[in-house]
Structure formats: C-alpha cells, structure tokens
Amino acid sequence: MRAKSIVLILLAAVLLTGGCAREEAPKRERPAITGVTVEALAPSRVTEYYAASGTVTARTASAVSSRVMGMVTSIRVQEGDRVRKGDLLLTIDDRDVREKVRGAEEALSEARQALMAAREEKVLAEKTYERYRQLYEAKALTEQELDTVKTRMEVARLGEERAQAALKRARARLEEARIYLDFTRVVSPTTGVVSEKRIDAGSMAAPGMPLLIVEEPSYRLEVQVDERLLGKVKKGSPAEVTISSLGLTLTGTVSRVVPAVDPASRTFLVKVDIAHPGLRSGLYGRARFALAEREALLVPRGALVRKGQLTGVYLVGPEGVVTYRLIRVGKLYPGGYEVLSGVSSGDRIVVGGVENAVDGGMLKRPAGEGASE
C-alpha cells in the first residue's frame, strides 16, 4: 500500500510539472518582414507578336559583267571597297577593238573626202546644165544635147546623196567601235560596296558572265512567315528587327509581301527594310510582327523567386502573412511574365525587396497596394 501511494504521488507531481511547463511556454512568433514593396495584381493589355528569322540582303545588288570577250588585264577594286557610279572596276584587253576603231576612223575620213568630191561634181554638173540650158533657149543646142547634160546633173546629185549616206554609215561604224572600246573598261553601274569578286586578272571574261557584285548601302531582312498570317502582315507595317551579331535592335518597315506560299515549308516571303551603317549582306536576323492585343495577368520579373526548378512569388495574405506560392509563367512581355496559374487578379504579392521576404513571415504592419514595409 505504501509503495502504491508513492507511485501515485510521483505521477501527480509529473502531471503538475508538465501542466505548469505548458502554461509557461511562450507562444511562437512569426519572423517580422520589412523593406519590401507589395502590389496587387491587375490585368494588363499586352500585344501578341509573331517572330521569324531570316537573312539580311541588299535591296539592290548589281551583278557587273562584261559585254565583250577578252582577257582581264587589271582589276581596280577588292571586296569591301566603296565605289561610286561610273568608277572604273576592271579593264579587258582592248587591242583588237582599238584596231577596229582605227579602221573605222580611216573609213570615216575616206567617206568625208568622197562626199566633198561628190559635192564638187554636183556643183560642176549644175553649172554645166545651166549654161547648156541658156544655149538651148538661144536655139544653139538640140534638145537631146540638153537632156544629156541634165542626166549628168541628176547623176551627180544622186552621187552626193550616196556619199552622204556612206558618211553616215561610216560614222555609225566608228561610234559602234568606240562603244565596244568602252566595253573593255567595266565601270560601276551604281554607288555602293563591292561585296564579291568572281574573277582575277589574266582570266577570260565572256559576255554576260558576272565578274563583280556591287551592293547599294541599303538593306532589308528577308524572313519566311507562317501561312496562317497571310493577310495579317501587310506592306507598311512596322517590325522589330534584332541583329544579334551586332547587338542591334532596329525598327523596320515591311516593304514587300510575296503572297505565294512555299508548299514545302508552308510559309511566304516578307521583306523588311532596315537602315544602319553596320549592316552587311548575309547577317542573321529576327523580326517580330505585332498581331493583336489582349488582356493578361503579368508578374514583374523582379517578383519571381526561383528555387531550383520551381518558380513562385511571395503572396501577402489579408493578415499580412507572407507565403511562398508556386506559379506557372508563360511569355515575357515588357511589363513582366504572363502568369498562367498560381495567382489571380487582386492577389497582393511582394514585387520589391524579395530577398527580405521569408515564407511564413509577417509584415510589420499590413501593407496596402504599392506600400513599402
């Protein structure tokens, strides 16, 4: 009996001690959070874009070729050289053409002399006819004799006309020879930059064979656009063009839409005019075309908190309690990332000072929209 009494007394003491401990244990306080900015989420207007990649090309690229056959004797330019319209680019062996010019000049000189002789003969024939006509009127000659002299005069006049025609032909042949001589000096058809050289001195040039490529310093980005946007991307529409290799973001203008759809890729060609002194043909670029506007819920980039593969925000409850909320984000817009799930319009989140926020913490005082704690 005495042993049982001792056990009961000990149990009572333990229970009393435990009860006192629970009563004296302090309540757990939430960590206080300060230095944060809180805002309420609200729908924003965003613009949908379509992006396409392509290649920078010159608006005008002239393939310079020869109009005569011959050996290239000299090349005056190299790739990258700037040229003006009419500048000499290369020369072609012109010895045979010069001989043709010399022969045409001699033929022209002979034709001039022949014309002078024909004119003198015509003048003499006309004077002779006038004297014979006077004698005929004086009854000193027969009509047959007058007709003979008249025929000689008409033949002399025809001879002058033929000499004049021969002179014109000689002049035309000389002009043709001189033109062919000019063809041996290949000049730039436009002002621009030599982008490609396809021949060297000593090689044979043939009519129509491209020798050099001269590009005007004006460029465009050519991109292939999905066929579903046919009719939505129009001439004159603005486009944002990015040239990553140059670190450039330019505003271009759609200058041409080729409506024919490529059956293999199901795309059509769009040309966007762009301007910058650093542009060159062949550069890679991307164009973004604005399509339509819609409403979306955006979260500022600075409000996102990434933990490993998870993305979330710090949500502020009505009592000021901060909790970490996982969200799913979509496209990035100028105002932030679009939220696909996890938060709703009207929810208050920490948008500034997220490094000071902790899950389960309490704001020092309930924060209003846009308030700093």
mmCIF file of C-alpha atoms in Angstrom:
data_model
loop_
_atom_site.group_PDB
_atom_site.id
_atom_site.type_symbol
_atom_site.label_atom_id
_atom_site.label_comp_id
_atom_site.label_asym_id
_atom_site.label_seq_id
_atom_site.Cartn_x
_atom_site.Cartn_y
_atom_site.Cartn_z
ATOM 1 C CA MET A 1 0.000 0.000 0.000
ATOM 2 C CA ARG A 2 2.787 2.353 0.878
ATOM 3 C CA ALA A 3 4.525 1.682 -2.468
ATOM 4 C CA LYS A 4 1.343 2.425 -4.416
ATOM 5 C CA SER A 5 0.926 5.708 -2.578
ATOM 6 C CA ILE A 6 4.450 6.775 -3.521
ATOM 7 C CA VAL A 7 3.824 5.996 -7.214
ATOM 8 C CA LEU A 8 0.604 7.997 -7.251
ATOM 9 C CA ILE A 9 2.330 10.936 -5.603
ATOM 10 C CA LEU A 10 5.120 10.877 -8.243
ATOM 11 C CA LEU A 11 2.645 10.713 -11.131
ATOM 12 C CA ALA A 12 0.722 13.652 -9.748
ATOM 13 C CA ALA A 13 3.929 15.631 -9.449
ATOM 14 C CA VAL A 14 4.888 14.898 -13.081
ATOM 15 C CA LEU A 15 1.476 15.933 -14.339
ATOM 16 C CA LEU A 16 1.534 19.132 -12.344
ATOM 17 C CA THR A 17 5.036 19.909 -13.559
ATOM 18 C CA GLY A 18 4.065 19.308 -17.208
ATOM 19 C CA GLY A 19 0.971 21.437 -16.886
ATOM 20 C CA CYS A 20 2.966 24.301 -15.446
ATOM 21 C CA ALA A 21 5.522 23.949 -18.250
ATOM 22 C CA ARG A 22 2.822 24.197 -20.916
ATOM 23 C CA GLU A 23 1.355 27.225 -19.330
ATOM 24 C CA GLU A 24 4.717 28.933 -19.058
ATOM 25 C CA ALA A 25 5.918 28.102 -22.658
ATOM 26 C CA PRO A 26 5.905 31.319 -24.758
ATOM 27 C CA LYS A 27 3.906 31.469 -27.950
ATOM 28 C CA ARG A 28 5.914 31.113 -31.299
ATOM 29 C CA GLU A 29 6.173 34.441 -33.109
ATOM 30 C CA ARG A 30 6.387 34.795 -36.940
ATOM 31 C CA PRO A 31 9.535 36.485 -38.347
ATOM 32 C CA ALA A 32 8.951 40.183 -38.950
ATOM 33 C CA ILE A 33 9.477 41.293 -42.575
ATOM 34 C CA THR A 34 10.461 44.812 -43.534
ATOM 35 C CA GLY A 35 11.969 46.509 -46.593
ATOM 36 C CA VAL A 36 9.568 45.019 -49.148
ATOM 37 C CA THR A 37 7.140 46.519 -51.640
ATOM 38 C CA VAL A 38 3.722 44.997 -52.142
ATOM 39 C CA GLU A 39 1.389 45.436 -55.104
ATOM 40 C CA ALA A 40 -1.957 43.975 -56.107
ATOM 41 C CA LEU A 41 -2.074 42.118 -59.399
ATOM 42 C CA ALA A 42 -4.316 43.550 -62.108
ATOM 43 C CA PRO A 43 -4.864 42.593 -65.769
ATOM 44 C CA SER A 44 -2.716 44.441 -68.332
ATOM 45 C CA ARG A 45 -3.030 44.962 -72.081
ATOM 46 C CA VAL A 46 -0.371 43.022 -73.988
ATOM 47 C CA THR A 47 0.431 42.738 -77.671
ATOM 48 C CA GLU A 48 0.843 39.347 -79.313
ATOM 49 C CA TYR A 49 3.861 39.030 -81.611
ATOM 50 C CA TYR A 50 4.994 36.592 -84.270
ATOM 51 C CA ALA A 51 8.747 36.089 -84.614
ATOM 52 C CA ALA A 52 10.565 34.816 -87.690
ATOM 53 C CA SER A 53 14.243 34.543 -88.565
ATOM 54 C CA GLY A 54 15.899 35.373 -91.850
ATOM 55 C CA THR A 55 18.882 36.855 -93.647
ATOM 56 C CA VAL A 56 19.950 40.422 -94.323
ATOM 57 C CA THR A 57 20.208 41.182 -98.045
ATOM 58 C CA ALA A 58 20.926 44.295 -100.077
ATOM 59 C CA ARG A 59 17.896 45.976 -101.584
ATOM 60 C CA THR A 60 19.845 46.378 -104.842
ATOM 61 C CA ALA A 61 22.712 44.051 -105.776
ATOM 62 C CA SER A 62 24.149 44.604 -109.261
ATOM 63 C CA ALA A 63 25.969 41.750 -110.977
ATOM 64 C CA VAL A 64 28.637 43.513 -113.051
ATOM 65 C CA SER A 65 29.534 41.625 -116.230
ATOM 66 C CA SER A 66 31.422 42.225 -119.457
ATOM 67 C CA ARG A 67 29.781 42.885 -122.796
ATOM 68 C CA VAL A 68 32.805 41.753 -124.783
ATOM 69 C CA MET A 69 35.002 38.687 -124.688
ATOM 70 C CA GLY A 70 38.606 39.168 -123.697
ATOM 71 C CA MET A 71 41.287 38.683 -121.099
ATOM 72 C CA VAL A 72 41.024 40.734 -117.912
ATOM 73 C CA THR A 73 44.122 42.939 -117.828
ATOM 74 C CA SER A 74 43.556 44.660 -114.468
ATOM 75 C CA ILE A 75 41.161 44.759 -111.508
ATOM 76 C CA ARG A 76 40.975 48.088 -109.701
ATOM 77 C CA VAL A 77 38.849 47.090 -106.667
ATOM 78 C CA GLN A 78 38.642 44.429 -103.960
ATOM 79 C CA GLU A 79 35.830 43.121 -101.753
ATOM 80 C CA GLY A 80 34.671 45.745 -99.290
ATOM 81 C CA ASP A 81 35.747 48.728 -101.393
ATOM 82 C CA ARG A 82 33.246 51.559 -101.726
ATOM 83 C CA VAL A 83 32.676 52.750 -105.268
ATOM 84 C CA ARG A 84 30.658 55.452 -106.965
ATOM 85 C CA LYS A 85 28.603 55.212 -110.102
ATOM 86 C CA GLY A 86 30.929 55.339 -113.102
ATOM 87 C CA ASP A 87 34.110 54.335 -111.218
ATOM 88 C CA LEU A 88 36.427 52.025 -113.157
ATOM 89 C CA LEU A 89 36.281 48.481 -111.784
ATOM 90 C CA LEU A 90 38.373 46.455 -114.242
ATOM 91 C CA THR A 91 39.807 46.531 -117.755
ATOM 92 C CA ILE A 92 39.761 43.972 -120.584
ATOM 93 C CA ASP A 93 42.339 43.551 -123.346
ATOM 94 C CA ASP A 94 41.326 46.116 -125.983
ATOM 95 C CA ARG A 95 43.993 45.738 -128.699
ATOM 96 C CA ASP A 96 41.701 44.228 -131.311
ATOM 97 C CA VAL A 97 38.951 46.736 -130.555
ATOM 98 C CA ARG A 98 41.393 49.636 -130.927
ATOM 99 C CA GLU A 99 42.306 48.351 -134.370
ATOM 100 C CA LYS A 100 38.628 48.341 -135.284
ATOM 101 C CA VAL A 101 38.326 51.914 -134.056
ATOM 102 C CA ARG A 102 41.339 52.948 -136.131
ATOM 103 C CA GLY A 103 39.903 51.286 -139.231
ATOM 104 C CA ALA A 104 36.529 52.954 -138.640
ATOM 105 C CA GLU A 105 38.230 56.348 -138.313
ATOM 106 C CA GLU A 106 40.024 55.855 -141.635
ATOM 107 C CA ALA A 107 36.785 54.783 -143.295
ATOM 108 C CA LEU A 108 35.096 57.902 -141.969
ATOM 109 C CA SER A 109 37.862 60.087 -143.362
ATOM 110 C CA GLU A 110 37.511 58.451 -146.784
ATOM 111 C CA ALA A 111 33.755 58.910 -146.668
ATOM 112 C CA ARG A 112 34.193 62.622 -145.971
ATOM 113 C CA GLN A 113 36.560 63.015 -148.885
ATOM 114 C CA ALA A 114 34.169 61.119 -151.137
ATOM 115 C CA LEU A 115 31.338 63.407 -150.088
ATOM 116 C CA MET A 116 33.426 66.503 -150.833
ATOM 117 C CA ALA A 117 34.237 65.130 -154.319
ATOM 118 C CA ALA A 118 30.581 64.279 -154.938
ATOM 119 C CA ARG A 119 29.521 67.798 -153.953
ATOM 120 C CA GLU A 120 32.087 69.370 -156.282
ATOM 121 C CA GLU A 121 30.956 67.129 -159.098
ATOM 122 C CA LYS A 122 27.343 68.055 -158.415
ATOM 123 C CA VAL A 123 28.127 71.776 -158.425
ATOM 124 C CA LEU A 124 30.011 71.420 -161.706
ATOM 125 C CA ALA A 125 27.168 69.439 -163.240
ATOM 126 C CA GLU A 126 24.599 72.039 -162.154
ATOM 127 C CA LYS A 127 26.662 74.892 -163.636
ATOM 128 C CA THR A 128 27.157 72.974 -166.883
ATOM 129 C CA TYR A 129 23.448 72.302 -167.118
ATOM 130 C CA GLU A 130 22.652 75.989 -166.589
ATOM 131 C CA ARG A 131 24.996 77.039 -169.448
ATOM 132 C CA TYR A 132 23.564 74.382 -171.771
ATOM 133 C CA ARG A 133 20.032 75.441 -170.868
ATOM 134 C CA GLN A 134 20.822 79.027 -171.888
ATOM 135 C CA LEU A 135 22.314 77.807 -175.162
ATOM 136 C CA TYR A 136 19.253 75.656 -175.761
ATOM 137 C CA GLU A 137 16.969 78.631 -175.235
ATOM 138 C CA ALA A 138 19.109 80.546 -177.748
ATOM 139 C CA LYS A 139 18.468 77.738 -180.256
ATOM 140 C CA ALA A 140 22.185 76.877 -180.214
ATOM 141 C CA LEU A 141 21.735 73.302 -178.971
ATOM 142 C CA THR A 142 19.428 70.459 -179.637
ATOM 143 C CA GLU A 143 17.082 69.069 -177.034
ATOM 144 C CA GLN A 144 18.978 65.781 -176.966
ATOM 145 C CA GLU A 145 22.211 67.550 -176.031
ATOM 146 C CA LEU A 146 20.386 69.355 -173.185
ATOM 147 C CA ASP A 147 18.896 66.104 -171.925
ATOM 148 C CA THR A 148 22.337 64.513 -171.831
ATOM 149 C CA VAL A 149 23.708 67.320 -169.655
ATOM 150 C CA LYS A 150 20.604 67.228 -167.436
ATOM 151 C CA THR A 151 21.061 63.499 -166.875
ATOM 152 C CA ARG A 152 24.674 64.072 -165.838
ATOM 153 C CA MET A 153 23.494 66.669 -163.322
ATOM 154 C CA GLU A 154 20.911 64.288 -161.827
ATOM 155 C CA VAL A 155 23.515 61.512 -161.598
ATOM 156 C CA ALA A 156 25.850 63.930 -159.787
ATOM 157 C CA ARG A 157 23.087 64.790 -157.317
ATOM 158 C CA LEU A 158 22.438 61.086 -156.654
ATOM 159 C CA GLY A 159 26.165 60.603 -156.164
ATOM 160 C CA GLU A 160 26.148 63.279 -153.470
ATOM 161 C CA GLU A 161 23.230 61.612 -151.711
ATOM 162 C CA ARG A 162 25.016 58.252 -151.796
ATOM 163 C CA ALA A 163 28.162 59.880 -150.435
ATOM 164 C CA GLN A 164 26.160 61.435 -147.601
ATOM 165 C CA ALA A 165 24.618 58.046 -146.773
ATOM 166 C CA ALA A 166 28.064 56.436 -146.864
ATOM 167 C CA LEU A 167 29.346 59.104 -144.473
ATOM 168 C CA LYS A 168 26.505 58.355 -142.034
ATOM 169 C CA ARG A 169 27.305 54.647 -142.170
ATOM 170 C CA ALA A 170 30.980 55.342 -141.537
ATOM 171 C CA ARG A 171 30.106 57.499 -138.544
ATOM 172 C CA ALA A 172 27.826 54.767 -137.162
ATOM 173 C CA ARG A 173 30.572 52.143 -137.549
ATOM 174 C CA LEU A 174 33.040 54.398 -135.769
ATOM 175 C CA GLU A 175 30.563 55.042 -132.973
ATOM 176 C CA GLU A 176 29.949 51.297 -132.656
ATOM 177 C CA ALA A 177 33.685 50.606 -132.478
ATOM 178 C CA ARG A 178 34.126 53.278 -129.827
ATOM 179 C CA ILE A 179 31.265 51.783 -127.803
ATOM 180 C CA TYR A 180 32.925 48.385 -127.949
ATOM 181 C CA LEU A 181 36.119 50.059 -126.820
ATOM 182 C CA ASP A 182 34.244 51.486 -123.830
ATOM 183 C CA PHE A 183 33.010 47.988 -123.046
ATOM 184 C CA THR A 184 36.611 46.985 -122.328
ATOM 185 C CA ARG A 185 36.509 49.385 -119.370
ATOM 186 C CA VAL A 186 33.971 47.963 -116.921
ATOM 187 C CA VAL A 187 32.568 50.663 -114.624
ATOM 188 C CA SER A 188 30.268 50.554 -111.605
ATOM 189 C CA PRO A 189 26.576 50.830 -112.503
ATOM 190 C CA THR A 190 25.714 52.273 -109.076
ATOM 191 C CA THR A 191 27.148 53.721 -105.877
ATOM 192 C CA GLY A 192 27.742 51.060 -103.267
ATOM 193 C CA VAL A 193 30.118 48.445 -101.891
ATOM 194 C CA VAL A 194 31.916 45.655 -103.755
ATOM 195 C CA SER A 195 30.622 42.568 -101.956
ATOM 196 C CA GLU A 196 32.040 39.857 -104.190
ATOM 197 C CA LYS A 197 34.847 39.435 -106.743
ATOM 198 C CA ARG A 198 34.487 36.443 -109.063
ATOM 199 C CA ILE A 199 37.436 36.860 -111.444
ATOM 200 C CA ASP A 200 41.167 37.634 -111.330
ATOM 201 C CA ALA A 201 43.498 39.412 -113.722
ATOM 202 C CA GLY A 202 44.564 37.122 -116.550
ATOM 203 C CA SER A 203 41.259 35.243 -116.672
ATOM 204 C CA MET A 204 38.982 35.289 -119.694
ATOM 205 C CA ALA A 205 35.782 37.296 -119.439
ATOM 206 C CA ALA A 206 32.749 36.427 -121.538
ATOM 207 C CA PRO A 207 29.620 38.467 -122.264
ATOM 208 C CA GLY A 208 27.028 38.047 -119.518
ATOM 209 C CA MET A 209 29.399 36.349 -117.070
ATOM 210 C CA PRO A 210 29.181 38.088 -113.631
ATOM 211 C CA LEU A 211 32.575 39.466 -112.637
ATOM 212 C CA LEU A 212 31.793 41.578 -109.575
ATOM 213 C CA ILE A 213 28.821 42.177 -107.271
ATOM 214 C CA VAL A 214 28.162 45.772 -106.204
ATOM 215 C CA GLU A 215 25.567 46.350 -103.482
ATOM 216 C CA GLU A 216 23.893 49.635 -102.676
ATOM 217 C CA PRO A 217 24.233 50.562 -98.955
ATOM 218 C CA SER A 218 20.562 49.903 -98.237
ATOM 219 C CA TYR A 219 19.414 46.625 -96.745
ATOM 220 C CA ARG A 220 16.391 44.541 -95.856
ATOM 221 C CA LEU A 221 15.701 41.453 -93.787
ATOM 222 C CA GLU A 222 14.004 38.651 -95.692
ATOM 223 C CA VAL A 223 12.045 36.230 -93.484
ATOM 224 C CA GLN A 224 9.696 33.309 -94.073
ATOM 225 C CA VAL A 225 6.354 33.769 -92.288
ATOM 226 C CA ASP A 226 3.801 31.060 -91.500
ATOM 227 C CA GLU A 227 0.953 30.874 -93.996
ATOM 228 C CA ARG A 228 -1.673 31.435 -91.287
ATOM 229 C CA LEU A 229 -0.516 35.070 -91.113
ATOM 230 C CA LEU A 230 -1.148 35.685 -94.803
ATOM 231 C CA GLY A 231 -3.202 38.864 -94.951
ATOM 232 C CA LYS A 232 -2.233 39.898 -91.401
ATOM 233 C CA VAL A 233 1.326 41.012 -92.196
ATOM 234 C CA LYS A 234 0.891 43.863 -94.664
ATOM 235 C CA LYS A 235 3.073 46.276 -96.595
ATOM 236 C CA GLY A 236 3.917 49.329 -94.494
ATOM 237 C CA SER A 237 3.521 47.533 -91.168
ATOM 238 C CA PRO A 238 6.284 48.120 -88.571
ATOM 239 C CA ALA A 239 8.501 45.271 -87.410
ATOM 240 C CA GLU A 240 11.095 44.970 -84.674
ATOM 241 C CA VAL A 241 14.336 43.570 -86.099
ATOM 242 C CA THR A 242 17.153 42.144 -83.979
ATOM 243 C CA ILE A 243 20.663 41.526 -85.369
ATOM 244 C CA SER A 244 22.292 39.538 -82.576
ATOM 245 C CA SER A 245 25.813 39.525 -84.033
ATOM 246 C CA LEU A 246 25.895 43.338 -83.993
ATOM 247 C CA GLY A 247 23.855 43.755 -80.818
ATOM 248 C CA LEU A 248 21.294 45.828 -82.731
ATOM 249 C CA THR A 249 17.557 46.193 -82.289
ATOM 250 C CA LEU A 250 16.036 48.226 -85.111
ATOM 251 C CA THR A 251 12.574 49.288 -86.188
ATOM 252 C CA GLY A 252 11.940 48.250 -89.770
ATOM 253 C CA THR A 253 9.081 48.590 -92.219
ATOM 254 C CA VAL A 254 7.544 45.827 -94.301
ATOM 255 C CA SER A 255 8.339 46.867 -97.882
ATOM 256 C CA ARG A 256 7.095 43.810 -99.720
ATOM 257 C CA VAL A 257 4.937 40.765 -99.063
ATOM 258 C CA VAL A 258 5.254 37.932 -101.580
ATOM 259 C CA PRO A 259 1.858 36.184 -101.359
ATOM 260 C CA ALA A 260 2.986 32.938 -102.974
ATOM 261 C CA VAL A 261 3.184 30.184 -100.329
ATOM 262 C CA ASP A 262 6.023 27.676 -100.455
ATOM 263 C CA PRO A 263 4.307 24.256 -100.495
ATOM 264 C CA ALA A 264 7.280 22.615 -98.758
ATOM 265 C CA SER A 265 7.564 24.935 -95.743
ATOM 266 C CA ARG A 266 4.021 26.400 -95.801
ATOM 267 C CA THR A 267 5.489 29.898 -95.500
ATOM 268 C CA PHE A 268 5.565 33.081 -97.571
ATOM 269 C CA LEU A 269 8.317 35.679 -98.008
ATOM 270 C CA VAL A 270 8.252 39.042 -96.226
ATOM 271 C CA LYS A 271 10.869 41.755 -96.822
ATOM 272 C CA VAL A 272 11.519 44.289 -94.054
ATOM 273 C CA ASP A 273 13.523 47.422 -94.869
ATOM 274 C CA ILE A 274 16.094 48.371 -92.216
ATOM 275 C CA ALA A 275 18.819 51.008 -92.018
ATOM 276 C CA HIS A 276 22.130 51.015 -90.112
ATOM 277 C CA PRO A 277 25.718 51.714 -91.254
ATOM 278 C CA GLY A 278 26.956 48.425 -89.793
ATOM 279 C CA LEU A 279 24.643 46.169 -91.792
ATOM 280 C CA ARG A 280 26.057 43.700 -94.314
ATOM 281 C CA SER A 281 24.542 41.066 -96.548
ATOM 282 C CA GLY A 282 24.318 37.584 -95.098
ATOM 283 C CA LEU A 283 23.805 38.580 -91.452
ATOM 284 C CA TYR A 284 21.319 36.564 -89.414
ATOM 285 C CA GLY A 285 18.354 38.482 -88.014
ATOM 286 C CA ARG A 286 14.972 38.054 -86.364
ATOM 287 C CA ALA A 287 11.827 40.055 -86.997
ATOM 288 C CA ARG A 288 8.820 40.443 -84.694
ATOM 289 C CA PHE A 289 5.445 41.424 -86.118
ATOM 290 C CA ALA A 290 2.693 42.818 -83.880
ATOM 291 C CA LEU A 291 -0.551 40.906 -84.400
ATOM 292 C CA ALA A 292 -3.255 41.699 -81.805
ATOM 293 C CA GLU A 293 -3.843 42.964 -78.265
ATOM 294 C CA ARG A 294 -5.390 41.075 -75.322
ATOM 295 C CA GLU A 295 -5.555 41.151 -71.521
ATOM 296 C CA ALA A 296 -3.106 39.160 -69.412
ATOM 297 C CA LEU A 297 -2.036 38.961 -65.757
ATOM 298 C CA LEU A 298 1.618 39.979 -65.544
ATOM 299 C CA VAL A 299 4.113 39.482 -62.732
ATOM 300 C CA PRO A 300 7.192 41.762 -62.714
ATOM 301 C CA ARG A 301 10.448 39.958 -63.343
ATOM 302 C CA GLY A 302 11.804 41.168 -60.003
ATOM 303 C CA ALA A 303 8.922 39.496 -58.136
ATOM 304 C CA LEU A 304 9.788 35.974 -59.282
ATOM 305 C CA VAL A 305 11.580 33.724 -56.810
ATOM 306 C CA ARG A 306 13.187 30.647 -58.319
ATOM 307 C CA LYS A 307 14.041 27.678 -56.106
ATOM 308 C CA GLY A 308 15.690 25.034 -58.210
ATOM 309 C CA GLN A 309 13.243 24.114 -60.962
ATOM 310 C CA LEU A 310 10.359 25.844 -59.182
ATOM 311 C CA THR A 311 9.116 29.360 -59.779
ATOM 312 C CA GLY A 312 6.988 31.256 -57.319
ATOM 313 C CA VAL A 313 6.137 34.572 -55.691
ATOM 314 C CA TYR A 314 5.652 35.743 -52.135
ATOM 315 C CA LEU A 315 1.924 36.158 -51.591
ATOM 316 C CA VAL A 316 0.726 38.536 -48.870
ATOM 317 C CA GLY A 317 -2.444 37.444 -47.078
ATOM 318 C CA PRO A 318 -5.132 39.663 -45.531
ATOM 319 C CA GLU A 319 -3.422 39.474 -42.114
ATOM 320 C CA GLY A 320 -0.038 40.352 -43.530
ATOM 321 C CA VAL A 321 1.256 36.773 -43.503
ATOM 322 C CA VAL A 322 3.716 36.101 -46.327
ATOM 323 C CA THR A 323 3.616 32.698 -48.022
ATOM 324 C CA TYR A 324 5.609 31.295 -50.915
ATOM 325 C CA ARG A 325 3.199 30.457 -53.773
ATOM 326 C CA LEU A 326 4.230 28.344 -56.766
ATOM 327 C CA ILE A 327 3.139 29.746 -60.117
ATOM 328 C CA ARG A 328 3.428 28.825 -63.799
ATOM 329 C CA VAL A 329 4.586 31.580 -66.128
ATOM 330 C CA GLY A 330 4.340 31.997 -69.891
ATOM 331 C CA LYS A 331 5.739 34.579 -72.308
ATOM 332 C CA LEU A 332 7.785 37.565 -71.248
ATOM 333 C CA TYR A 333 6.244 40.941 -72.095
ATOM 334 C CA PRO A 334 7.554 44.466 -71.377
ATOM 335 C CA GLY A 335 5.544 44.515 -68.116
ATOM 336 C CA GLY A 336 6.736 41.115 -66.919
ATOM 337 C CA TYR A 337 5.932 37.427 -67.306
ATOM 338 C CA GLU A 338 2.397 36.290 -68.019
ATOM 339 C CA VAL A 339 1.007 34.169 -65.153
ATOM 340 C CA LEU A 340 -0.761 31.059 -66.364
ATOM 341 C CA SER A 341 -1.697 29.666 -62.929
ATOM 342 C CA GLY A 342 -0.990 30.081 -59.213
ATOM 343 C CA VAL A 343 -2.281 33.597 -58.509
ATOM 344 C CA SER A 344 -5.301 35.637 -59.531
ATOM 345 C CA SER A 345 -6.199 39.238 -60.182
ATOM 346 C CA GLY A 346 -6.362 41.166 -56.910
ATOM 347 C CA ASP A 347 -3.794 38.999 -55.103
ATOM 348 C CA ARG A 348 -1.097 41.003 -53.365
ATOM 349 C CA ILE A 349 2.484 39.937 -53.934
ATOM 350 C CA VAL A 350 5.940 41.180 -52.980
ATOM 351 C CA VAL A 351 7.386 42.981 -56.007
ATOM 352 C CA GLY A 352 10.369 44.673 -54.393
ATOM 353 C CA GLY A 353 12.860 43.547 -51.805
ATOM 354 C CA VAL A 354 12.018 39.858 -52.299
ATOM 355 C CA GLU A 355 15.365 38.987 -50.721
ATOM 356 C CA ASN A 356 13.957 40.248 -47.410
ATOM 357 C CA ALA A 357 10.812 38.094 -47.574
ATOM 358 C CA VAL A 358 10.537 34.639 -45.986
ATOM 359 C CA ASP A 359 7.867 32.006 -46.199
ATOM 360 C CA GLY A 360 5.625 32.249 -43.144
ATOM 361 C CA GLY A 361 6.839 35.701 -42.169
ATOM 362 C CA MET A 362 4.656 38.618 -41.117
ATOM 363 C CA LEU A 363 4.775 42.122 -42.427
ATOM 364 C CA LYS A 364 5.463 44.614 -39.700
ATOM 365 C CA ARG A 365 2.056 46.044 -40.486
ATOM 366 C CA PRO A 366 -0.459 45.031 -43.177
ATOM 367 C CA ALA A 367 0.744 46.532 -46.423
ATOM 368 C CA GLY A 368 -1.531 48.352 -48.781
ATOM 369 C CA GLU A 369 -1.100 48.176 -52.501
ATOM 370 C CA GLY A 370 2.131 49.745 -53.572
ATOM 371 C CA ALA A 371 3.177 50.304 -49.940
ATOM 372 C CA SER A 372 6.744 49.809 -48.724
ATOM 373 C CA GLU A 373 7.367 47.995 -45.480
#
